[in-house]
Amino acid sequence: MGLKSARDTIVQRLEEVAKDSTNLEEIAYAGASLEKLVKIDFDVLPEDTAYNIGVPGTAGFGVAAIKDELLPSGYAKLSGHDDVMSPNYGNVVDAHGSVFVYIPPFHYKMSGNVIAISPVATSGFVKPRAFYDAPNGFLVFKYLAGNVGGKLTSKQFVDPVSTSTSHNPIGNLISSPANNYGGFVDACKGDGYKTLTIFEWNALQLISLAQSQSGASTALCAYNDVAPYFPKGNLANALKDYNDSSVTFTASGYSNCALTGSGSDLAKTTHNGQNSGVADVTGNMWKIVTGLTYLAKVTGTATASGETTVTIANHGLAVDDVIYFGGTPSSGSTYNTAAYTVTAVSDTNTVTLNNALERDIASTDGVYSARYFRVLKTSVNPNDLTTSNLLDESNYDMLDLTGIVGSNAGWTYLGNGVNQVLNFSTDTNSKEYKKASVGIPTSAGVSSSGTTSFGNDGLNRYLRNGLVVLVGGAWSNSGSAGVFCANLTSYSSYSSSSVGGFASVSL
């Protein structure tokens, strides 16, 4: 079925609902979608599959029905899967009872801070990195991961798992992973999934941004009634949303954590503002994502205090880079406070610093620079990541974040007047595209308080060896939490009662 035929089918279904339903909410939902759909000129788009991302501000946008041939063995479509009006639209369940949401491939374009999304390749648009790893889209847990029968499970109204022994630990799963962030990666893989990647999280970010900007009524995007117009969550230790106090949550029994998918208005807590979407993307638990890390370099030779020339094997540095020195860079280590600026690069192994070293530098001491962030190579399958290779340098390309994450500068917030916030490029080999794929904002697109156009969401900047990125915020966070929120302070061997996440399946 082509896009125009699909549009006609959806319009017919919505017209039937508007005519025959006695539910005022359903009638409003159908009417608003009809108003959007009838204005779309589908003749400008090539014929393509009907199983697509949809149109921002209309019923079903942000998820899709999945083709039978793409459905993994043992998975089944939930009742209403093919109906854009159904809360189960695009939802499937696996043999263990985990509920997933299907996110189909799409293309997008940023014009300043305005996003456009297309279900097909279009001039000036680019495909998010998530769909290079998952060319046919991906399935993502609808709810934060819980423990049901010893299996990592996506199920509503359960206590989410954490990486701490104090709160529903992942170590209690049958697969017995370690109770730390790296262990969560093993927990997902041990039960037949993978950890949600930062690239897949970025796809959810883009969908939420498009819904926020769509101007859709609350019938089509429930969170568009209270600013910031983004998914609501369990925040501020209050079992309710920080900005919309009408959205409350059911306590899990541990601290101020809530049961999965327990928002009093589920649609307000999903990535697309509809009941069909991925819940709990904002707050409740920090979400572990893979695909971006930070690996400190080790100095090549010992250097005495008072020296300005330092040997660092294959340093990759440039003039004006700011660097720091720390101890032996085991997972979790960070640098000492003294900062040095590279004034000259003699060769691939030697640099000159602006000031003499304040202390002796051992050959095993770590060198910290914003150039040492790492993004997963496109040749590496995220399904193959485990604790043992999560920090393997050979799996990653260098990603220079100089300008936005140059030191342990702490929190900054997305949005700065009219400045462009998100990186964008149609050149998939460019640094800008790679930054965009992990949701890192431009250096000019952040400020001390952010803007509601990006949820006032925060970025916690840090140079942490063995980095594991956390996104979305937890129950103790407030205005900084949201789909664009990211925390760069954590590492693979760390654990926390408020850190868990989502699993996903590449297609």
Short mmCIF file of C-alpha atoms in Angstrom, two decimals:
data_model
loop_
_atom_site.label_atom_id
_atom_site.label_comp_id
_atom_site.label_asym_id
_atom_site.label_seq_id
_atom_site.Cartn_x
_atom_site.Cartn_y
_atom_site.Cartn_z
CA MET A 1 0.00 0.00 0.00
CA GLY A 2 1.39 3.48 -0.90
CA LEU A 3 1.42 6.61 1.22
CA LYS A 4 -1.60 8.15 -0.53
CA SER A 5 -3.59 4.94 -0.15
CA ALA A 6 -2.56 4.72 3.48
CA ARG A 7 -3.67 8.30 4.05
CA ASP A 8 -7.05 7.55 2.48
CA THR A 9 -7.49 4.46 4.67
CA ILE A 10 -6.63 6.40 7.83
CA VAL A 11 -8.95 9.25 6.84
CA GLN A 12 -11.80 6.78 6.31
CA ARG A 13 -11.19 5.21 9.72
CA LEU A 14 -11.04 8.60 11.44
CA GLU A 15 -14.23 9.74 9.73
CA GLU A 16 -15.99 6.63 11.00
CA VAL A 17 -14.84 7.36 14.56
CA ALA A 18 -15.90 11.00 14.34
CA LYS A 19 -19.32 9.95 13.08
CA ASP A 20 -20.09 6.88 15.18
CA SER A 21 -18.25 7.31 18.49
CA THR A 22 -20.03 8.58 21.58
CA ASN A 23 -16.75 9.27 23.38
CA LEU A 24 -15.99 13.00 23.25
CA GLU A 25 -12.22 12.44 23.61
CA GLU A 26 -12.20 10.00 20.67
CA ILE A 27 -14.22 12.44 18.55
CA ALA A 28 -11.80 15.29 19.30
CA TYR A 29 -8.82 13.02 18.58
CA ALA A 30 -10.25 11.95 15.24
CA GLY A 31 -11.29 15.46 14.23
CA ALA A 32 -7.88 16.96 14.94
CA SER A 33 -6.12 14.21 12.98
CA LEU A 34 -8.43 14.67 10.03
CA GLU A 35 -7.70 18.38 9.95
CA LYS A 36 -3.96 17.65 9.72
CA LEU A 37 -4.15 14.79 7.23
CA VAL A 38 -6.40 16.37 4.63
CA LYS A 39 -3.92 19.25 4.23
CA ILE A 40 -0.98 17.01 3.37
CA ASP A 41 0.03 16.83 -0.29
CA PHE A 42 1.17 13.23 -0.59
CA ASP A 43 1.75 13.68 -4.32
CA VAL A 44 5.13 15.24 -3.52
CA LEU A 45 6.24 11.98 -1.89
CA PRO A 46 7.13 8.80 -3.78
CA GLU A 47 5.03 5.74 -3.23
CA ASP A 48 6.43 3.80 -0.32
CA THR A 49 5.40 1.49 2.47
CA ALA A 50 2.36 2.40 4.56
CA TYR A 51 4.23 1.25 7.63
CA ASN A 52 5.86 4.63 8.25
CA ILE A 53 6.51 7.22 10.94
CA GLY A 54 3.46 9.29 10.04
CA VAL A 55 2.95 13.04 10.19
CA PRO A 56 3.68 15.13 13.30
CA GLY A 57 0.51 16.16 15.06
CA THR A 58 -1.62 13.31 13.70
CA ALA A 59 -2.86 10.05 15.16
CA GLY A 60 -0.16 7.39 15.30
CA PHE A 61 2.79 9.68 14.64
CA GLY A 62 6.08 8.47 16.11
CA VAL A 63 5.33 4.73 15.94
CA ALA A 64 4.11 2.44 13.19
CA ALA A 65 2.53 -0.87 12.38
CA ILE A 66 5.19 -3.44 11.57
CA LYS A 67 5.30 -5.70 8.55
CA ASP A 68 4.76 -9.36 9.35
CA GLU A 69 8.06 -10.31 7.74
CA LEU A 70 9.98 -7.96 10.06
CA LEU A 71 8.46 -9.35 13.24
CA PRO A 72 11.04 -11.48 15.09
CA SER A 73 10.21 -15.10 15.80
CA GLY A 74 8.16 -15.48 18.98
CA TYR A 75 6.77 -11.94 18.83
CA ALA A 76 3.10 -11.13 18.23
CA LYS A 77 1.11 -8.00 17.43
CA LEU A 78 -1.18 -6.76 20.17
CA SER A 79 -4.87 -6.28 19.46
CA GLY A 80 -5.28 -2.95 17.65
CA HIS A 81 -1.72 -3.01 16.36
CA ASP A 82 -2.72 -1.78 12.90
CA ASP A 83 -5.24 0.84 14.09
CA VAL A 84 -3.84 4.38 14.57
CA MET A 85 -6.66 5.06 17.02
CA SER A 86 -5.68 2.17 19.27
CA PRO A 87 -3.44 2.51 22.36
CA ASN A 88 -1.74 -0.64 21.03
CA TYR A 89 -0.92 0.86 17.64
CA GLY A 90 2.54 -0.37 16.66
CA ASN A 91 2.84 -2.37 19.91
CA VAL A 92 4.03 -5.98 20.00
CA VAL A 93 4.74 -8.54 22.71
CA ASP A 94 7.41 -11.23 22.92
CA ALA A 95 7.15 -14.76 24.30
CA HIS A 96 8.02 -13.61 27.81
CA GLY A 97 5.33 -10.92 27.83
CA SER A 98 7.50 -7.87 27.26
CA VAL A 99 5.66 -5.09 25.42
CA PHE A 100 7.60 -3.23 22.71
CA VAL A 101 6.93 -0.20 20.53
CA TYR A 102 7.98 -0.28 16.88
CA ILE A 103 9.92 2.79 15.71
CA PRO A 104 10.20 2.75 11.89
CA PRO A 105 12.98 4.38 9.86
CA PHE A 106 12.56 8.05 8.96
CA HIS A 107 14.53 11.06 7.71
CA TYR A 108 14.71 14.50 9.26
CA LYS A 109 15.93 18.02 8.65
CA MET A 110 16.80 20.85 11.03
CA SER A 111 16.29 24.43 9.83
CA GLY A 112 17.70 26.35 12.76
CA ASN A 113 15.68 24.93 15.63
CA VAL A 114 12.73 23.82 13.51
CA ILE A 115 12.49 20.13 12.71
CA ALA A 116 10.84 18.45 9.71
CA ILE A 117 10.36 14.69 9.44
CA SER A 118 9.80 12.61 6.33
CA PRO A 119 9.03 8.90 6.08
CA VAL A 120 11.15 8.66 2.93
CA ALA A 121 14.47 9.99 1.63
CA THR A 122 14.05 13.62 0.60
CA SER A 123 16.53 16.27 -0.54
CA GLY A 124 18.04 18.11 2.41
CA PHE A 125 16.97 15.42 4.88
CA VAL A 126 19.14 12.77 6.52
CA LYS A 127 18.52 9.42 8.16
CA PRO A 128 19.26 9.30 11.92
CA ARG A 129 22.19 7.07 12.88
CA ALA A 130 19.79 4.66 14.62
CA PHE A 131 18.63 3.41 11.24
CA TYR A 132 22.09 2.59 9.97
CA ASP A 133 22.37 0.09 12.80
CA ALA A 134 18.70 -0.92 12.39
CA PRO A 135 17.79 -0.34 8.71
CA ASN A 136 14.26 -1.68 9.20
CA GLY A 137 13.66 0.20 12.43
CA PHE A 138 13.81 -1.03 16.00
CA LEU A 139 11.63 -2.35 18.78
CA VAL A 140 12.03 -0.65 22.16
CA PHE A 141 10.67 -1.59 25.58
CA LYS A 142 7.44 0.34 26.10
CA TYR A 143 8.14 0.54 29.83
CA LEU A 144 11.30 0.76 31.90
CA ALA A 145 12.85 -2.66 32.40
CA GLY A 146 11.57 -4.69 35.34
CA ASN A 147 12.18 -8.20 36.68
CA VAL A 148 9.35 -10.65 36.02
CA GLY A 149 10.11 -14.31 36.70
CA GLY A 150 13.84 -13.63 36.68
CA LYS A 151 13.75 -12.12 33.18
CA LEU A 152 14.30 -8.52 32.12
CA THR A 153 10.77 -7.48 31.18
CA SER A 154 8.85 -4.52 29.79
CA LYS A 155 5.59 -4.59 31.71
CA GLN A 156 3.31 -1.94 33.14
CA PHE A 157 2.97 -1.42 36.91
CA VAL A 158 6.13 -3.20 38.09
CA ASP A 159 9.10 -1.90 40.07
CA PRO A 160 11.85 -0.97 37.61
CA VAL A 161 15.16 -2.77 38.00
CA SER A 162 18.20 -0.84 39.16
CA THR A 163 21.95 -1.39 39.18
CA SER A 164 22.13 -1.26 43.00
CA THR A 165 21.67 -4.06 45.53
CA SER A 166 19.39 -1.73 47.51
CA HIS A 167 16.65 -1.49 44.88
CA ASN A 168 15.36 -4.38 42.74
CA PRO A 169 18.89 -5.26 41.53
CA ILE A 170 19.59 -6.66 38.09
CA GLY A 171 21.78 -9.21 39.83
CA ASN A 172 18.59 -11.04 40.83
CA LEU A 173 17.87 -11.89 37.19
CA ILE A 174 18.44 -15.50 36.13
CA SER A 175 21.36 -14.35 33.97
CA SER A 176 23.03 -12.93 37.15
CA PRO A 177 24.73 -9.84 35.70
CA ALA A 178 26.88 -7.62 37.87
CA ASN A 179 25.04 -4.89 39.76
CA ASN A 180 26.57 -2.00 37.85
CA TYR A 181 26.07 -0.06 34.63
CA GLY A 182 28.11 -2.46 32.55
CA GLY A 183 26.06 -5.27 34.07
CA PHE A 184 22.89 -3.72 32.64
CA VAL A 185 24.36 -4.21 29.15
CA ASP A 186 24.88 -7.90 29.99
CA ALA A 187 21.38 -8.12 31.48
CA CYS A 188 19.81 -6.96 28.21
CA LYS A 189 21.95 -9.27 26.11
CA GLY A 190 21.42 -12.20 28.48
CA ASP A 191 17.68 -12.05 27.91
CA GLY A 192 17.91 -11.79 24.12
CA TYR A 193 17.90 -8.01 23.68
CA LYS A 194 20.43 -5.21 23.59
CA THR A 195 20.65 -2.02 25.62
CA LEU A 196 18.94 0.94 23.96
CA THR A 197 21.60 2.86 22.05
CA ILE A 198 22.14 6.58 22.29
CA PHE A 199 21.32 6.69 18.57
CA GLU A 200 17.91 5.11 19.18
CA TRP A 201 17.35 7.49 22.07
CA ASN A 202 18.15 10.33 19.66
CA ALA A 203 15.41 9.08 17.32
CA LEU A 204 12.95 9.31 20.22
CA GLN A 205 14.23 12.83 20.96
CA LEU A 206 13.57 13.94 17.39
CA ILE A 207 10.04 12.51 17.43
CA SER A 208 9.28 14.32 20.70
CA LEU A 209 10.64 17.58 19.28
CA ALA A 210 8.46 17.24 16.18
CA GLN A 211 5.39 16.62 18.32
CA SER A 212 6.26 19.58 20.53
CA GLN A 213 6.47 21.85 17.49
CA SER A 214 3.42 20.43 15.73
CA GLY A 215 0.91 22.56 17.57
CA ALA A 216 -1.23 19.47 17.93
CA SER A 217 -4.16 19.50 20.34
CA THR A 218 -3.90 17.44 23.50
CA ALA A 219 -6.06 14.82 21.78
CA LEU A 220 -3.09 14.15 19.50
CA CYS A 221 -0.21 15.07 21.79
CA ALA A 222 -1.26 14.95 25.42
CA TYR A 223 1.77 16.78 26.81
CA ASN A 224 1.15 19.85 24.64
CA ASP A 225 -1.07 21.52 27.26
CA VAL A 226 1.56 22.45 29.87
CA ALA A 227 4.93 23.96 28.93
CA PRO A 228 7.56 22.79 28.29
CA TYR A 229 5.69 20.79 25.65
CA PHE A 230 7.58 17.55 26.12
CA PRO A 231 6.94 14.20 27.84
CA LYS A 232 6.15 14.50 31.54
CA GLY A 233 7.64 12.28 34.25
CA ASN A 234 8.07 11.33 37.89
CA LEU A 235 10.34 14.11 39.18
CA ALA A 236 11.41 16.23 42.16
CA ASN A 237 10.89 13.43 44.70
CA ALA A 238 7.17 14.12 44.47
CA LEU A 239 5.65 11.21 42.50
CA LYS A 240 4.39 13.77 40.03
CA ASP A 241 5.71 15.87 37.18
CA TYR A 242 7.74 18.98 37.99
CA ASN A 243 5.82 21.27 35.59
CA ASP A 244 2.45 19.52 35.34
CA SER A 245 1.26 18.54 38.81
CA SER A 246 -1.82 16.85 37.34
CA VAL A 247 0.43 13.98 36.18
CA THR A 248 0.93 11.72 39.21
CA PHE A 249 2.55 8.33 39.63
CA THR A 250 2.12 5.20 41.75
CA ALA A 251 4.88 4.58 44.27
CA SER A 252 6.98 1.45 43.76
CA GLY A 253 7.79 1.17 47.45
CA TYR A 254 11.41 2.27 47.12
CA SER A 255 12.19 5.91 47.93
CA ASN A 256 10.27 8.11 45.46
CA CYS A 257 10.54 5.67 42.57
CA ALA A 258 7.31 4.92 40.68
CA LEU A 259 5.96 1.77 39.11
CA THR A 260 6.60 1.50 35.38
CA GLY A 261 4.03 3.17 33.14
CA SER A 262 2.03 4.37 36.14
CA GLY A 263 1.49 7.97 35.03
CA SER A 264 -2.09 9.05 35.74
CA ASP A 265 -2.27 10.15 32.10
CA LEU A 266 -0.05 7.64 30.29
CA ALA A 267 -0.05 9.59 27.01
CA LYS A 268 1.53 12.58 28.74
CA THR A 269 4.52 10.42 29.68
CA THR A 270 5.25 8.89 26.26
CA HIS A 271 7.69 10.02 23.60
CA ASN A 272 4.90 10.87 21.13
CA GLY A 273 2.22 12.09 23.53
CA GLN A 274 -0.10 9.20 22.67
CA ASN A 275 -0.92 5.98 24.51
CA SER A 276 0.85 4.00 21.78
CA GLY A 277 4.25 5.48 22.63
CA VAL A 278 7.25 4.67 24.83
CA ALA A 279 6.51 5.58 28.47
CA ASP A 280 8.76 6.93 31.24
CA VAL A 281 11.23 8.62 28.91
CA THR A 282 11.39 11.56 31.33
CA GLY A 283 12.44 10.96 34.91
CA ASN A 284 11.71 8.08 37.31
CA MET A 285 14.96 6.25 36.49
CA TRP A 286 18.08 7.35 34.66
CA LYS A 287 18.35 5.32 31.45
CA ILE A 288 21.63 3.67 30.42
CA VAL A 289 22.44 4.01 26.71
CA THR A 290 25.37 2.67 24.69
CA GLY A 291 27.24 4.09 21.70
CA LEU A 292 29.12 7.02 23.25
CA THR A 293 31.96 6.75 25.76
CA TYR A 294 35.11 8.52 26.91
CA LEU A 295 38.54 6.88 27.12
CA ALA A 296 41.50 8.75 28.61
CA LYS A 297 44.88 8.36 26.92
CA VAL A 298 47.97 7.08 28.78
CA THR A 299 51.18 9.10 28.60
CA GLY A 300 54.02 7.53 26.67
CA THR A 301 56.93 8.50 28.95
CA ALA A 302 57.33 9.85 32.47
CA THR A 303 57.87 13.63 32.64
CA ALA A 304 59.23 15.59 35.60
CA SER A 305 57.57 18.64 37.10
CA GLY A 306 58.82 21.86 35.57
CA GLU A 307 58.89 20.44 32.03
CA THR A 308 56.71 21.83 29.22
CA THR A 309 57.23 19.06 26.65
CA VAL A 310 55.25 15.86 27.13
CA THR A 311 55.32 12.59 25.19
CA ILE A 312 51.90 11.03 24.67
CA ALA A 313 51.73 8.15 22.20
CA ASN A 314 49.38 8.90 19.28
CA HIS A 315 47.98 11.86 21.19
CA GLY A 316 45.64 13.16 18.46
CA LEU A 317 45.85 16.66 19.96
CA ALA A 318 45.97 20.06 18.27
CA VAL A 319 47.21 23.52 19.19
CA ASP A 320 44.90 25.24 21.72
CA ASP A 321 43.54 21.95 23.04
CA VAL A 322 43.10 22.02 26.81
CA ILE A 323 44.32 18.88 28.58
CA TYR A 324 44.49 17.57 32.14
CA PHE A 325 46.43 14.77 33.82
CA GLY A 326 45.00 12.19 36.18
CA GLY A 327 46.06 8.96 37.79
CA THR A 328 46.18 5.58 36.08
CA PRO A 329 43.01 5.78 33.96
CA SER A 330 41.03 2.87 35.35
CA SER A 331 37.29 2.94 34.74
CA GLY A 332 35.77 5.82 36.64
CA SER A 333 38.93 7.88 37.13
CA THR A 334 39.10 11.57 36.35
CA TYR A 335 41.75 14.27 36.18
CA ASN A 336 43.56 16.57 38.62
CA THR A 337 42.47 20.19 38.56
CA ALA A 338 45.44 21.77 36.78
CA ALA A 339 44.69 22.54 33.13
CA TYR A 340 47.26 22.95 30.36
CA THR A 341 46.93 24.32 26.84
CA VAL A 342 48.78 22.75 23.92
CA THR A 343 50.93 25.46 22.30
CA ALA A 344 52.80 23.31 19.79
CA VAL A 345 52.58 19.83 18.25
CA SER A 346 56.03 18.45 17.42
CA ASP A 347 54.84 15.11 16.04
CA THR A 348 52.20 12.43 16.60
CA ASN A 349 53.69 11.62 20.01
CA THR A 350 54.93 14.95 21.40
CA VAL A 351 53.30 18.24 22.44
CA THR A 352 54.42 21.43 24.16
CA LEU A 353 52.33 22.96 26.93
CA ASN A 354 51.76 26.60 27.86
CA ASN A 355 52.90 26.08 31.45
CA ALA A 356 55.47 23.88 33.17
CA LEU A 357 54.01 20.78 34.80
CA GLU A 358 53.06 21.28 38.44
CA ARG A 359 53.87 17.67 39.33
CA ASP A 360 55.67 14.63 37.97
CA ILE A 361 53.66 12.81 35.34
CA ALA A 362 54.04 9.02 35.36
CA SER A 363 54.00 6.98 32.16
CA THR A 364 50.74 5.39 33.34
CA ASP A 365 48.97 8.66 34.17
CA GLY A 366 45.91 9.47 32.12
CA VAL A 367 45.61 12.43 29.77
CA TYR A 368 42.14 13.96 29.58
CA SER A 369 40.96 15.99 26.59
CA ALA A 370 37.61 16.67 24.94
CA ARG A 371 39.05 14.97 21.85
CA TYR A 372 38.92 11.59 23.58
CA PHE A 373 35.19 11.03 23.43
CA ARG A 374 34.37 7.96 21.34
CA VAL A 375 31.36 7.16 19.19
CA LEU A 376 30.58 3.59 18.13
CA LYS A 377 31.84 2.72 14.66
CA THR A 378 29.16 2.05 12.07
CA SER A 379 30.94 -1.25 11.40
CA VAL A 380 30.30 -2.41 14.98
CA ASN A 381 26.97 -4.05 15.71
CA PRO A 382 25.47 -2.69 18.98
CA ASN A 383 24.04 -6.18 19.56
CA ASP A 384 27.59 -7.41 20.15
CA LEU A 385 28.36 -5.06 23.03
CA THR A 386 28.97 -6.65 26.44
CA THR A 387 30.69 -5.55 29.63
CA SER A 388 33.93 -7.07 28.35
CA ASN A 389 34.11 -5.02 25.13
CA LEU A 390 32.05 -1.96 26.08
CA LEU A 391 35.23 0.09 26.56
CA ASP A 392 37.29 -1.50 23.79
CA GLU A 393 38.87 1.43 21.94
CA SER A 394 38.86 -0.51 18.65
CA ASN A 395 35.04 -0.39 18.63
CA TYR A 396 34.95 3.40 18.47
CA ASP A 397 35.86 6.41 16.38
CA MET A 398 37.14 9.56 18.06
CA LEU A 399 34.54 12.31 18.48
CA ASP A 400 35.93 15.73 19.33
CA LEU A 401 33.56 17.55 21.68
CA THR A 402 35.89 20.49 22.28
CA GLY A 403 33.81 23.61 22.81
CA ILE A 404 30.86 21.94 24.51
CA VAL A 405 32.43 19.38 26.89
CA GLY A 406 35.98 20.60 27.44
CA SER A 407 36.26 19.89 31.16
CA ASN A 408 34.31 18.94 34.28
CA ALA A 409 32.20 22.06 33.83
CA GLY A 410 28.99 20.60 35.26
CA TRP A 411 25.47 21.40 34.19
CA THR A 412 24.46 23.54 31.25
CA TYR A 413 21.01 23.70 29.67
CA LEU A 414 19.68 23.37 26.13
CA GLY A 415 18.44 26.57 24.53
CA ASN A 416 20.07 29.97 24.16
CA GLY A 417 17.86 32.60 22.55
CA VAL A 418 17.52 31.97 18.82
CA ASN A 419 20.86 30.13 18.53
CA GLN A 420 20.78 26.71 16.88
CA VAL A 421 20.69 24.05 19.58
CA LEU A 422 21.11 20.73 17.79
CA ASN A 423 23.93 19.88 15.43
CA PHE A 424 22.82 18.91 11.93
CA SER A 425 24.49 17.72 8.74
CA THR A 426 23.48 15.57 5.79
CA ASP A 427 27.10 14.38 5.54
CA THR A 428 27.06 11.21 7.62
CA ASN A 429 30.86 11.23 7.85
CA SER A 430 30.99 14.71 9.38
CA LYS A 431 31.67 15.61 12.99
CA GLU A 432 28.40 17.55 13.07
CA TYR A 433 26.39 14.49 12.05
CA LYS A 434 28.11 12.36 14.67
CA LYS A 435 27.38 14.97 17.35
CA ALA A 436 23.79 15.13 16.18
CA SER A 437 23.48 11.34 16.36
CA VAL A 438 24.25 11.36 20.09
CA GLY A 439 22.15 14.44 20.88
CA ILE A 440 25.08 16.66 21.91
CA PRO A 441 24.09 20.32 21.45
CA THR A 442 26.11 23.06 19.76
CA SER A 443 28.39 25.15 21.96
CA ALA A 444 26.27 28.23 21.21
CA GLY A 445 23.01 26.41 21.85
CA VAL A 446 23.29 26.12 25.62
CA SER A 447 22.92 28.59 28.48
CA SER A 448 22.64 28.83 32.25
CA SER A 449 18.90 28.08 32.25
CA GLY A 450 18.00 26.83 28.76
CA THR A 451 14.68 27.45 27.04
CA THR A 452 11.30 25.75 27.10
CA SER A 453 11.70 25.03 23.36
CA PHE A 454 14.07 22.24 24.46
CA GLY A 455 12.44 21.53 27.79
CA ASN A 456 15.10 23.45 29.79
CA ASP A 457 16.82 20.04 29.72
CA GLY A 458 20.33 19.74 31.09
CA LEU A 459 23.69 18.37 29.97
CA ASN A 460 26.07 17.44 32.79
CA ARG A 461 29.54 17.85 31.28
CA TYR A 462 32.38 15.67 32.51
CA LEU A 463 35.52 13.89 31.30
CA ARG A 464 35.05 10.46 32.90
CA ASN A 465 37.20 7.54 31.85
CA GLY A 466 35.03 4.50 31.10
CA LEU A 467 31.96 6.72 30.60
CA VAL A 468 28.48 5.21 30.42
CA VAL A 469 25.96 7.85 29.35
CA LEU A 470 22.74 8.26 31.34
CA VAL A 471 19.72 10.02 29.83
CA GLY A 472 16.27 11.29 30.77
CA GLY A 473 16.75 11.99 34.48
CA ALA A 474 15.46 10.23 37.60
CA TRP A 475 12.82 10.75 40.29
CA SER A 476 15.06 13.16 42.23
CA ASN A 477 15.69 15.50 39.27
CA SER A 478 13.47 18.45 38.46
CA GLY A 479 13.54 20.90 35.55
CA SER A 480 16.79 19.57 34.10
CA ALA A 481 15.24 16.15 33.33
CA GLY A 482 13.68 15.34 29.96
CA VAL A 483 14.29 13.67 26.63
CA PHE A 484 17.27 15.95 25.89
CA CYS A 485 18.83 15.50 29.34
CA ALA A 486 22.17 13.67 29.46
CA ASN A 487 24.60 12.95 32.27
CA LEU A 488 28.28 12.34 31.41
CA THR A 489 29.55 11.73 34.96
CA SER A 490 29.04 7.97 35.30
CA TYR A 491 31.12 4.92 34.43
CA SER A 492 30.68 1.23 33.72
CA SER A 493 31.58 -0.18 37.14
CA TYR A 494 29.37 2.25 39.07
CA SER A 495 25.94 1.43 40.44
CA SER A 496 22.89 3.39 41.58
CA SER A 497 19.40 2.70 42.88
CA SER A 498 18.00 5.25 40.42
CA VAL A 499 19.69 3.94 37.27
CA GLY A 500 18.13 1.30 34.99
CA GLY A 501 16.96 1.58 31.41
CA PHE A 502 15.30 0.23 28.29
CA ALA A 503 16.17 -2.73 26.10
CA SER A 504 15.68 -2.76 22.34
CA VAL A 505 15.82 -5.06 19.31
CA SER A 506 17.33 -3.98 15.96
CA LEU A 507 15.46 -4.95 12.80
#
